[in-house]
Short mmCIF file of C-alpha atoms in Angstrom, two decimals:
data_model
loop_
_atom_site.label_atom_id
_atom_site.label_comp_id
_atom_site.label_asym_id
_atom_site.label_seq_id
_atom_site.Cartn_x
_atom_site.Cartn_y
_atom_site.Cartn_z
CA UNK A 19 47.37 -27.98 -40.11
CA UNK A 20 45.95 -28.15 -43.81
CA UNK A 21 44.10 -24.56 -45.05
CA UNK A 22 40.69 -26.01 -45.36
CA UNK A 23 39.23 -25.51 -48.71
CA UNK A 24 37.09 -22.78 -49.79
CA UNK A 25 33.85 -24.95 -49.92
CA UNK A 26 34.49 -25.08 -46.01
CA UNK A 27 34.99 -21.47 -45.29
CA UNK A 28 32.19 -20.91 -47.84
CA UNK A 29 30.04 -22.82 -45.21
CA UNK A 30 31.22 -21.29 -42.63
CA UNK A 31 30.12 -18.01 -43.74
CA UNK A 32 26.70 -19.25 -44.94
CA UNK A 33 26.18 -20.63 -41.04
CA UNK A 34 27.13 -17.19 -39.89
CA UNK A 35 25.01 -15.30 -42.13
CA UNK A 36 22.01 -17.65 -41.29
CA UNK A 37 22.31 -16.59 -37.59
CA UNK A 38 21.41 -12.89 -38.76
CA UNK A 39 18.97 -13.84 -41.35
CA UNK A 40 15.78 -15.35 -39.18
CA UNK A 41 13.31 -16.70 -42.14
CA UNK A 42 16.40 -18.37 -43.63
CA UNK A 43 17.55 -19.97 -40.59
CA UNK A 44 14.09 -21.61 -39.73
CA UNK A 45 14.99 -23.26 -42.69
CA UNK A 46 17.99 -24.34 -42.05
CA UNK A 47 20.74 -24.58 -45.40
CA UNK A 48 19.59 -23.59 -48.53
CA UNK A 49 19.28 -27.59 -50.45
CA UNK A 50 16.99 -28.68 -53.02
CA UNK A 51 14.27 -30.81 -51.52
CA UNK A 52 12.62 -32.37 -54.78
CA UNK A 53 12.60 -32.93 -58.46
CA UNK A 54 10.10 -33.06 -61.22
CA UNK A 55 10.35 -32.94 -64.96
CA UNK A 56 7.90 -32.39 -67.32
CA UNK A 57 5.57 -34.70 -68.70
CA UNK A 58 6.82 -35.33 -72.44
CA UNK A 59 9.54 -32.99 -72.25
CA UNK A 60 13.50 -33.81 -72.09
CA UNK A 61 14.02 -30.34 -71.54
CA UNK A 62 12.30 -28.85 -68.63
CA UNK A 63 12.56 -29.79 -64.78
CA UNK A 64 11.39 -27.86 -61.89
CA UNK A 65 13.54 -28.55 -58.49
CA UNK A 66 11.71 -27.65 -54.83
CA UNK A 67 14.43 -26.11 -52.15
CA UNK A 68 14.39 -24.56 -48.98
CA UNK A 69 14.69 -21.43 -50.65
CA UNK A 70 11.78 -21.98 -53.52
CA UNK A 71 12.54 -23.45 -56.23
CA UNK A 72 14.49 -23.72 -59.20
CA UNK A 73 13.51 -24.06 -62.91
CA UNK A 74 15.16 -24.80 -66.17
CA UNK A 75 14.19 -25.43 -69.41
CA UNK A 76 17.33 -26.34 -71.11
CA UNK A 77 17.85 -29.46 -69.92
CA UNK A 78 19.54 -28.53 -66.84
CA UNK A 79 22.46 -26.78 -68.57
CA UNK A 80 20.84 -23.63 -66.32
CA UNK A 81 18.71 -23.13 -63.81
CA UNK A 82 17.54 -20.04 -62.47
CA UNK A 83 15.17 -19.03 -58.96
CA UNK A 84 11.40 -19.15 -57.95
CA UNK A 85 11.02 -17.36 -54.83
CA UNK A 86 8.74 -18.32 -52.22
CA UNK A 87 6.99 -14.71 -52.32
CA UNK A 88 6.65 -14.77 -56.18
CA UNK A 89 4.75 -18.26 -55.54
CA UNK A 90 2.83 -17.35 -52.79
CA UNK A 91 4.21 -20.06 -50.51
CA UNK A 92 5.79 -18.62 -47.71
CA UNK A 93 6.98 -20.85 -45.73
CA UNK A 94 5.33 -23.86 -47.09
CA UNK A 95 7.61 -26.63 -49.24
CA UNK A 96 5.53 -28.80 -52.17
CA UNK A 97 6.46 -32.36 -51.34
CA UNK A 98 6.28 -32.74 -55.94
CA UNK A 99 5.54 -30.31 -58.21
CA UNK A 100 3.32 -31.90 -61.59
CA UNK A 101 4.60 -30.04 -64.76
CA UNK A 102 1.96 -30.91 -67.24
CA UNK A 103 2.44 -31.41 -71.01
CA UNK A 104 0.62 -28.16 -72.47
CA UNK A 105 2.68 -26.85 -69.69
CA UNK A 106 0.80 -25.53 -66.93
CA UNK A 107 2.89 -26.53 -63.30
CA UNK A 108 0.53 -27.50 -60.00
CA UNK A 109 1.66 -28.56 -56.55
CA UNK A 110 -0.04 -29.32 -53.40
CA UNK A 111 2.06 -27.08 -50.65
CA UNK A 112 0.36 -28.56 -47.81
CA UNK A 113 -1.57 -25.68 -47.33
CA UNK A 114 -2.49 -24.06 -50.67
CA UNK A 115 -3.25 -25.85 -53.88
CA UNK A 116 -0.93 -23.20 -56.59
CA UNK A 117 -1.10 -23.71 -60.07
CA UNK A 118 0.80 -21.43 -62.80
CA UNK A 119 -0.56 -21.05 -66.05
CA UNK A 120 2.48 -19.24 -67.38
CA UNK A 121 5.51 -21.42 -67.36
CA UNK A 122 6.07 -20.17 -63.21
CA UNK A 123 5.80 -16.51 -63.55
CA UNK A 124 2.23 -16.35 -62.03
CA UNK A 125 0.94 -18.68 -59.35
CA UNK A 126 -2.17 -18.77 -57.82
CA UNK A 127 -3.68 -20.50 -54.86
CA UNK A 128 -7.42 -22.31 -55.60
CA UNK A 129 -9.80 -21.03 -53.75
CA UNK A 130 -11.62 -24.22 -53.60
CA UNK A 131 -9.80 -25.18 -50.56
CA UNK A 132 -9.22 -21.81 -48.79
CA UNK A 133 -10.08 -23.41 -45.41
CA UNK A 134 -8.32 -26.44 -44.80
CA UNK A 135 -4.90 -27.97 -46.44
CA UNK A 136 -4.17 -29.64 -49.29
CA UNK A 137 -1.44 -32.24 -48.46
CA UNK A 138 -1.31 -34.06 -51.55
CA UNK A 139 -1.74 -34.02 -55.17
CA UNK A 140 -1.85 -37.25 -58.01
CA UNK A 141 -2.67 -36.48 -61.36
CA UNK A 142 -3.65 -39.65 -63.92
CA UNK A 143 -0.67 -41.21 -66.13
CA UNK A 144 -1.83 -40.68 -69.40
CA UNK A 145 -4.77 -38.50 -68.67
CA UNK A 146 -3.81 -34.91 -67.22
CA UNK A 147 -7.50 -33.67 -66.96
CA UNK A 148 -8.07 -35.91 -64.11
CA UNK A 149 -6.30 -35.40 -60.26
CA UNK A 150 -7.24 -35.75 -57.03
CA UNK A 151 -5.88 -34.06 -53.69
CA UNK A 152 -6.34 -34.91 -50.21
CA UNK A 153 -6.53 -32.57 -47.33
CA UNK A 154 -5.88 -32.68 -44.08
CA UNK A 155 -6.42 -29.87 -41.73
CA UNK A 156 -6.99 -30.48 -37.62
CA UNK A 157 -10.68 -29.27 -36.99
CA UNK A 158 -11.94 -28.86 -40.38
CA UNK A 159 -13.60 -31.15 -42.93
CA UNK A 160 -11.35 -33.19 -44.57
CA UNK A 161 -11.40 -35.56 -47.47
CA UNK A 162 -10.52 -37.08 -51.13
CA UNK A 163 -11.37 -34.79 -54.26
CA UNK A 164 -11.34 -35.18 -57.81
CA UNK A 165 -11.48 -32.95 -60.60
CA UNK A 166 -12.07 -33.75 -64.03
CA UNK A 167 -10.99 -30.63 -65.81
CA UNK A 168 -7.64 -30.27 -65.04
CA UNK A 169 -7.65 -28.87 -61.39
CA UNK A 170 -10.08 -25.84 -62.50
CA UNK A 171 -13.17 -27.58 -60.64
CA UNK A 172 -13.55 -30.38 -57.35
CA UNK A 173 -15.77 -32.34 -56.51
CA UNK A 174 -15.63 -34.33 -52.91
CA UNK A 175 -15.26 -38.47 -53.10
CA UNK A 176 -15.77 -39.08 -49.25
CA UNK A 177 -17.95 -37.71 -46.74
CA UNK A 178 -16.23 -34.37 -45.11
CA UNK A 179 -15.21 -35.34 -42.15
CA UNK A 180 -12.79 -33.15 -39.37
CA UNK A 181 -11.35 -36.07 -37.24
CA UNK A 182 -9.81 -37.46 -40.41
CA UNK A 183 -6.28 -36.28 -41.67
CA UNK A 184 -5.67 -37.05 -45.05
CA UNK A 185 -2.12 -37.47 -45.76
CA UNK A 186 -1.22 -38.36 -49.09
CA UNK A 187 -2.51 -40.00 -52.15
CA UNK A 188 -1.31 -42.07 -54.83
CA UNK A 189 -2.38 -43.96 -58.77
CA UNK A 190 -1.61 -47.16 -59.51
CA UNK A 191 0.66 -46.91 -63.43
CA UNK A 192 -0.07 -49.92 -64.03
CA UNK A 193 -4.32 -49.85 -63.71
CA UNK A 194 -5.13 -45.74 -62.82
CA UNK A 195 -8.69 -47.43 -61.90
CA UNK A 196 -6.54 -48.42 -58.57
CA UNK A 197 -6.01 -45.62 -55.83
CA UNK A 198 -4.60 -45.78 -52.42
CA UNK A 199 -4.67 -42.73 -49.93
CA UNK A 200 -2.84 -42.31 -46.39
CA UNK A 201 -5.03 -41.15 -43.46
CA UNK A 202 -5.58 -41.29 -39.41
CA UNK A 203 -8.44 -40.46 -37.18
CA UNK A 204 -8.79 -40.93 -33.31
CA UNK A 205 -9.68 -45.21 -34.33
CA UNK A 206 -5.95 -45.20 -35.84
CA UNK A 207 -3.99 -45.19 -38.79
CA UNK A 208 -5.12 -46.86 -42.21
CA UNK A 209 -5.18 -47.01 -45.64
CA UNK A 210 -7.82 -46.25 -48.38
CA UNK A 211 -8.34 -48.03 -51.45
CA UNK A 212 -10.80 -47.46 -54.42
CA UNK A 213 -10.45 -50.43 -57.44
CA UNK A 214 -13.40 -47.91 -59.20
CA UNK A 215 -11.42 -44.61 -59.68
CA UNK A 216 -12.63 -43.21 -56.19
CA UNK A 217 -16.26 -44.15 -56.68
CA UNK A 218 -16.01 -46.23 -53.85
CA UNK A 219 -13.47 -47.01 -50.99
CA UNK A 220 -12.42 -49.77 -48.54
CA UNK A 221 -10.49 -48.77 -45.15
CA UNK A 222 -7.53 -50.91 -44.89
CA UNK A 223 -6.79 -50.41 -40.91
CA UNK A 224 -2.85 -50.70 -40.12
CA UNK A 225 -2.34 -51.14 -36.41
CA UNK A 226 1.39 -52.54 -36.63
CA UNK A 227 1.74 -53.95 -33.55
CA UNK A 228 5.64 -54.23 -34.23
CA UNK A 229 5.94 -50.86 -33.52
CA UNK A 230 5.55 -49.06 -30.17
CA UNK A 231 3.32 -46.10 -30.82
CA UNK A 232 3.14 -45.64 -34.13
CA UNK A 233 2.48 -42.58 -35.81
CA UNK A 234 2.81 -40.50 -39.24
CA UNK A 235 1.52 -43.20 -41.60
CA UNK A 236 2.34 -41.70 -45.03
CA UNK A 237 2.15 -43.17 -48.13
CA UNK A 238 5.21 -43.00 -50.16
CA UNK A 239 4.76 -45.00 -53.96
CA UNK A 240 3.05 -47.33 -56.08
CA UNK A 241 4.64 -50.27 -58.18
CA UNK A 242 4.78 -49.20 -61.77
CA UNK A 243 4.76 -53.13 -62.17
CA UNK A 244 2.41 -54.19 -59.95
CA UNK A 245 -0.83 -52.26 -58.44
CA UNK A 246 -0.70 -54.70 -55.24
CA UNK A 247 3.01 -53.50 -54.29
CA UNK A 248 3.48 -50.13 -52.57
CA UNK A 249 5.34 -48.34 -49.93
CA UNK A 250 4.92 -46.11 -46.89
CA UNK A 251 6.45 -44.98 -44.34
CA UNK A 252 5.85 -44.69 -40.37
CA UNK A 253 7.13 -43.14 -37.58
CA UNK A 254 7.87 -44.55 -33.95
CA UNK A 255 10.30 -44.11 -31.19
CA UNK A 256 12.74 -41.94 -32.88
CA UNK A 257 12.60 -44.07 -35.67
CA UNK A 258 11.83 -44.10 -39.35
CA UNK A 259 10.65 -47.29 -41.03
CA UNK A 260 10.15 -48.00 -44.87
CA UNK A 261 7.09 -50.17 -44.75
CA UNK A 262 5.83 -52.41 -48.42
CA UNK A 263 2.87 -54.37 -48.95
CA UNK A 264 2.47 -56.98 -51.40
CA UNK A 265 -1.34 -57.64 -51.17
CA UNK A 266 -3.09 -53.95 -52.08
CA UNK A 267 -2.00 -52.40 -48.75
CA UNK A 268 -4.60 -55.07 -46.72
CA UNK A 269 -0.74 -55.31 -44.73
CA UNK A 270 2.03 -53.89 -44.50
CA UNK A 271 5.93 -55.30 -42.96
CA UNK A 272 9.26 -53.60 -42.30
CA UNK A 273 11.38 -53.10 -45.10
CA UNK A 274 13.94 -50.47 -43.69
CA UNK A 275 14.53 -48.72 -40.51
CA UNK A 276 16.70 -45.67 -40.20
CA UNK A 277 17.29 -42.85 -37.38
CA UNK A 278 16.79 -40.66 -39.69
CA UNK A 279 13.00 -39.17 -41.86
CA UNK A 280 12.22 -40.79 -44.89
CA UNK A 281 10.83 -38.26 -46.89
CA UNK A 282 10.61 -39.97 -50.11
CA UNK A 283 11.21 -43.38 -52.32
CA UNK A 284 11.31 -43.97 -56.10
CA UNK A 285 11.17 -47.55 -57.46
CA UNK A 286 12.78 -49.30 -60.87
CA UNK A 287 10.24 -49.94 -63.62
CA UNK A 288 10.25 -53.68 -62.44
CA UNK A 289 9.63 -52.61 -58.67
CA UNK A 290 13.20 -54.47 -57.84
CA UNK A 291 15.20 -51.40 -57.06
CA UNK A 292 13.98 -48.80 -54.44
CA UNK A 293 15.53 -45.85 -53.53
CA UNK A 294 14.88 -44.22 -50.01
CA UNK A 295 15.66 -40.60 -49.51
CA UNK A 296 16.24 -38.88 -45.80
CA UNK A 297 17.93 -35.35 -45.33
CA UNK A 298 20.86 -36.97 -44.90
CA UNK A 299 21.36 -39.84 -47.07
CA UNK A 300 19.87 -42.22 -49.96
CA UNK A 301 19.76 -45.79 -49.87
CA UNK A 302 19.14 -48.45 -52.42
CA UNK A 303 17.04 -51.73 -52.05
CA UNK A 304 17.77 -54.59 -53.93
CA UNK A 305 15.10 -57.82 -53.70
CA UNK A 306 14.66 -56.48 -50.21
CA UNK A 307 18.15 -55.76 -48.99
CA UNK A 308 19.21 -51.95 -48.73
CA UNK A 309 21.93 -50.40 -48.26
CA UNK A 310 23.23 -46.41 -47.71
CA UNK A 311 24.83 -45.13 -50.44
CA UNK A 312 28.11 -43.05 -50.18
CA UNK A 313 26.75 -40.32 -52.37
CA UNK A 314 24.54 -38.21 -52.56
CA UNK A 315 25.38 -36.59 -48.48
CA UNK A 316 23.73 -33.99 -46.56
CA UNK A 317 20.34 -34.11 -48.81
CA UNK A 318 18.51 -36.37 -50.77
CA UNK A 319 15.52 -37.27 -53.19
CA UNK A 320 15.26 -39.25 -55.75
CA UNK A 321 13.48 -39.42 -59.21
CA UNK A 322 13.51 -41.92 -61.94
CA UNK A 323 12.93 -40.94 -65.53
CA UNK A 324 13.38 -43.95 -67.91
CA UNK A 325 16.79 -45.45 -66.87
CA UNK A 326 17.99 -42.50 -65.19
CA UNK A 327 17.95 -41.77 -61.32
CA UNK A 328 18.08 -38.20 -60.26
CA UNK A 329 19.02 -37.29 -57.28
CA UNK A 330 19.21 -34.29 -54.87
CA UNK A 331 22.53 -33.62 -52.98
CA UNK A 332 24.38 -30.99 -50.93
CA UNK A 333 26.42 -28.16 -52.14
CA UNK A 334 27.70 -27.58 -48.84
CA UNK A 335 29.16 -31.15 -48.95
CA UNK A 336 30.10 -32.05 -52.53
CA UNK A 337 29.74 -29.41 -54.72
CA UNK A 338 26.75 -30.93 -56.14
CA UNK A 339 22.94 -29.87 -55.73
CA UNK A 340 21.49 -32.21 -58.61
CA UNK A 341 23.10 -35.09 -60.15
CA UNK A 342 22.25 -37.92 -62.32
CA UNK A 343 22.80 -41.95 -62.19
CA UNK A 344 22.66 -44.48 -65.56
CA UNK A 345 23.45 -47.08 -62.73
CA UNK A 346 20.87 -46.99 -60.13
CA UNK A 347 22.87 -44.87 -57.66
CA UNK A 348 26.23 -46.50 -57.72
CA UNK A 349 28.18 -43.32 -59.84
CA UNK A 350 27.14 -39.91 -60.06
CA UNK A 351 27.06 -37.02 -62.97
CA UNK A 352 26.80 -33.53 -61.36
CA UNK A 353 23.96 -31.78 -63.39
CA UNK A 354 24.13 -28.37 -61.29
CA UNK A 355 25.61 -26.81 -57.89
CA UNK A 356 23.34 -23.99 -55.82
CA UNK A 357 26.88 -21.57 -56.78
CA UNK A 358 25.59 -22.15 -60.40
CA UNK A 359 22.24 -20.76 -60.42
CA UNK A 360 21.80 -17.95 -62.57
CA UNK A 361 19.68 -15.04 -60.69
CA UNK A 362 15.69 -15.01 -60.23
CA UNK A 363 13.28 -16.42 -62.79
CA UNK A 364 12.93 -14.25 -66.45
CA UNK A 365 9.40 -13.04 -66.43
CA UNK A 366 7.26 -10.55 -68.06
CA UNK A 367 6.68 -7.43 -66.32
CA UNK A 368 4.56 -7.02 -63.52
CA UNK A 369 3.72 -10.78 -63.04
CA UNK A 370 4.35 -11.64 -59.00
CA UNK A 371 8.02 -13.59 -59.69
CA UNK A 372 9.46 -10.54 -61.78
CA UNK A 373 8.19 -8.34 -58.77
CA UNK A 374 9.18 -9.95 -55.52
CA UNK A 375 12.24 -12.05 -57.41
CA UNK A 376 14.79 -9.78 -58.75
CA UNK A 377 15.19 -7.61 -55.44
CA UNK A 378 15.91 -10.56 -53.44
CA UNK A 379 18.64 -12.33 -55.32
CA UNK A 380 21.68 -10.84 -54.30
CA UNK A 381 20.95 -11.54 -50.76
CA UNK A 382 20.20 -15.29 -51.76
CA UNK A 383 23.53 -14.63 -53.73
CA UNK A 384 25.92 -13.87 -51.50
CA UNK A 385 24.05 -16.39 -49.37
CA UNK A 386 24.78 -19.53 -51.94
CA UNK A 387 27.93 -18.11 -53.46
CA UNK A 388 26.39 -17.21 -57.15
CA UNK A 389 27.31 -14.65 -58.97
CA UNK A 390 25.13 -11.38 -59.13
CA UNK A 391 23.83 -11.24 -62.93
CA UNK A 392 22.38 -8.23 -63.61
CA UNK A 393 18.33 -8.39 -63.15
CA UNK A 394 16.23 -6.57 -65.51
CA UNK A 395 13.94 -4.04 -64.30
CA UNK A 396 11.04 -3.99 -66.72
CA UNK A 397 11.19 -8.48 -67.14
CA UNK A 398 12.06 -9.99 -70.47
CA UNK A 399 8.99 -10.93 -72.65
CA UNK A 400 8.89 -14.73 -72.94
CA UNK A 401 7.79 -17.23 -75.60
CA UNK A 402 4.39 -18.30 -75.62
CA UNK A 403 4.99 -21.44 -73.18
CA UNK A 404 6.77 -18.63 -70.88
CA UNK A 405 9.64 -18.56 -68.01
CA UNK A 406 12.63 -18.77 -71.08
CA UNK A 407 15.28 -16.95 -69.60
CA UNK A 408 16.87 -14.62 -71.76
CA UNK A 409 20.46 -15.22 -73.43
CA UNK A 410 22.61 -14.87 -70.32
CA UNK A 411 26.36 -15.39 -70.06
CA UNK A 412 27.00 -18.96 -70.44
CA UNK A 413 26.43 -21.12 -67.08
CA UNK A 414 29.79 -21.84 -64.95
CA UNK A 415 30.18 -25.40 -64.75
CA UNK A 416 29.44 -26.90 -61.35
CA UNK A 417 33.69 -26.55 -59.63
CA UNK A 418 35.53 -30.17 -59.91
CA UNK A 419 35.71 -31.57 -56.33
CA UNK A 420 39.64 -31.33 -55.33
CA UNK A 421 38.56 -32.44 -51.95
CA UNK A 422 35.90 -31.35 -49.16
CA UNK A 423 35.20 -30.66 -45.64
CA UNK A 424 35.01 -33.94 -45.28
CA UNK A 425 38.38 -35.04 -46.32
CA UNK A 426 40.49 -32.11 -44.91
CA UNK A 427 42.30 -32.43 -41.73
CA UNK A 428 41.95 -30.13 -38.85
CA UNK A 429 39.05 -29.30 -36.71
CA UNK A 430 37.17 -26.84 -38.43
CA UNK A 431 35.72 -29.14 -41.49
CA UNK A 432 35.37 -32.05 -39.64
CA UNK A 433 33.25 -29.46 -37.50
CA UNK A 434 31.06 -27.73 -40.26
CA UNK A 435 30.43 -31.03 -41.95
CA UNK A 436 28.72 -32.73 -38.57
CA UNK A 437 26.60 -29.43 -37.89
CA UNK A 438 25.87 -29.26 -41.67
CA UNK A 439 24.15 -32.68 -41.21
CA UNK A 440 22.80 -31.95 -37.71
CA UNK A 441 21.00 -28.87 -39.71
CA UNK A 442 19.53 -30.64 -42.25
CA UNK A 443 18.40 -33.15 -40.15
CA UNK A 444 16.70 -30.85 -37.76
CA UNK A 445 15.56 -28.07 -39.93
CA UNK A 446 13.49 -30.49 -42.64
CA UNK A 447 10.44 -31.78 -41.64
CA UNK A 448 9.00 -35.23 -43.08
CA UNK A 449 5.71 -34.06 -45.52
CA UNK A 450 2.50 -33.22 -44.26
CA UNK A 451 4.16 -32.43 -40.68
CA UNK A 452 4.27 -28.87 -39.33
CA UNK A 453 5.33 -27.10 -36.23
#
């Protein structure tokens, strides 16, 4: 029998050590989750994982860590994090509403909505002063919110109202005047939509009588073409179905079906081309026919900047935990693998990510299979815009696949690469739904 390769005993280990490390192993493998660049920069992208996140600001060339306690997240994952322009970075955790001011060395939570949960965030195309958040916490009032200062102030756009959930919320590109929100309460599932900026709304009930039982009714994207075209997604019988509309969400039909949770989609600039990402896998739709792709495995989302698709992937499967696509998905160019990441965040002293970071990354180390740079003690001052690392030893290229657990015979891979799946599968949750 074939020596299987290190990647393989490498997971092995990480399995192991996740059985004696409890907060990790609620969250199953350490994989990114999400990406998000910032607005009007080629430089800078933020990445969610199950371990934080990850930041760079060179491109991608390196990327160093964001831990959950130097957020203030805990266990909570941002479905998208919104990098501004003048660079301040705000996400909508599903509980807390965080915002750094500082390039990610200092997050706070708003304590606007202290009592309930914010489970989604949109901020306007080309104006960043205007959001709006949903919330959607069992027992307490819930509703749509705008702010018209950036996130510093909110003002309520519906009547508070507990029996509503509030799931997620999304702007039309193509006319921001067009808004479309997610929700449930005990009458059913439906869909909001404002054509007056959230001055008023109309309920669009969805009572898909294709599906038995139907529930988790989350909206997933808006046509940059179109503002009548968007997707969701719903859950029933084990299921997980892409859903589109074509008439302002007044209906919505099957697009996709898959055993496993859709947890996000990204569209072409013509609306053509979707992508659907699961823990598992991403597929492509083309003019309404879809189909899985072979890469990325074991984790997936999906971003489109211009012509290129990002996309998440797993280290534990192909070496890869970001990549990059000029062809919608059909070849990959690995941008960064979690062995690559360079240590904790570099942050002026005494902010919360220089605090909690540092002393926590060689256990995340060892955990990932990074090396141990040396942390600095006292933080390195950064530029004005913040979070530059210093000058570190150059980055080590993500390793050149010479085959994975997948492709090596004997027992043992074929063995880590079905639990590695059965993990992810298990330990990620679709947004918005909790324990």
């Amino acid at each position: 029998m074939k020596t299987p390769p290190s990647s393989c005993w490498r997971l092995l280990l990480v399995l192991l050590t996740l059985r004696a490390l409890p907060a990790l192993a609620h969250a199953g493998l350490p994989e990114t989750s999400s990406l998000s660049a910032r607005r009007g920069s080629q430089s800078d992208f933020i990445a969610g994982a199950s371990f934080g996140a990850v930041i760079s600001r060179d491109q991608g060339q390196s990327w160093r860590w964001l831990c959950p306690e130097g957020m203030g997240i805990g266990a909570w994952r941002p479905e998208k994090y919104f990098w501004l322009t003048g660079g301040e970075i705000l996400a909508a955790t599903g509980s807390a509403l965080i915002r750094s001011s500082d390039g990610g060395c200092t997050w706070t939570s708003h304590p606007f909505f202290k009592d309930t949960w914010v489970t989604n965030l949109a901020v306007h195309p080309t104006n960043e002063r205007l959001m709006y958040a949903t919330t959607g916490r069992p027992s307490v009032g819930n509703g749509i919110f705008r702010s018209d200062d950036g996130g510093q102030t909110w003002t309520p756009l519906t009547v508070l109202r507990p029996e509503v959930r509030y799931s997620a919320i999304r702007i039309s590109a193509s006319n921001p005047l067009r808004l479309y929100v997610s929700a449930q309460d005990p009458d059913g599932m439906f869909l909001f939509r404002s054509d007056d900026g959230g001055q008023t709304w109309a309920r669009l009930p969805q009572p898909l009588p294709q599906f038995q039982r139907p529930y988790d009714l989350i909206l997933l994207l808006v046509s940059d073409a179109s503002p009548d075209v968007l997707w969701a997604r719903v859950s029933a019988q084990g299921f997980s179905y892409l859903l589109v509309s074509t008439d302002g969400g007044a209906t919505l039909t099957q697009a996709m079906e898959t055993a496993d949770v859709i947890i996000g989609a990204e569209a072409s600039a013509d609306g053509r081309t979707v992508w659907v990402a699961t823990p598992v896998h991403l597929y492509r739709g083309r003019d309404g026919a879809f189909e899985e792709l072979p890469l990325p495995n074991g984790n997936a989302c999906a971003l489109r900047v211009g012509d290129t698709l990002y996309g998440c992937g797993s280290s534990w499967v192909h070496d890869w935990a970001l990549a990059s696509s000029r062809d919608e998905g059909t070849t990959w160019q690995p941008i960064f693998g979690l062995t690559g990441i360079q240590g904790s965040h570099v942050c002026p002293a005494g902010t919360p990510v220089q605090q909690f970071c540092p002393p926590r990354w060689p256990q995340l180390a060892s955990i990932l299979g990074a090396p141990v740079y040396n942390e600095t003690d006292g933080g390195v001052e950064p530029p004005p815009d913040a979070g530059v690392q210093e000058e570190p030893n150059e980055p080590e290229p993500p390793p050149t696949k010479k085959g994975g657990c997948s492709a090596t015979t004997g027992l043992i891979p074929a063995a880590l690469l079905f639990l590695t799946l059965t993990l992810g599968r298990r330990s990620r949750r679709a947004p918005n739904q909790r324990a």
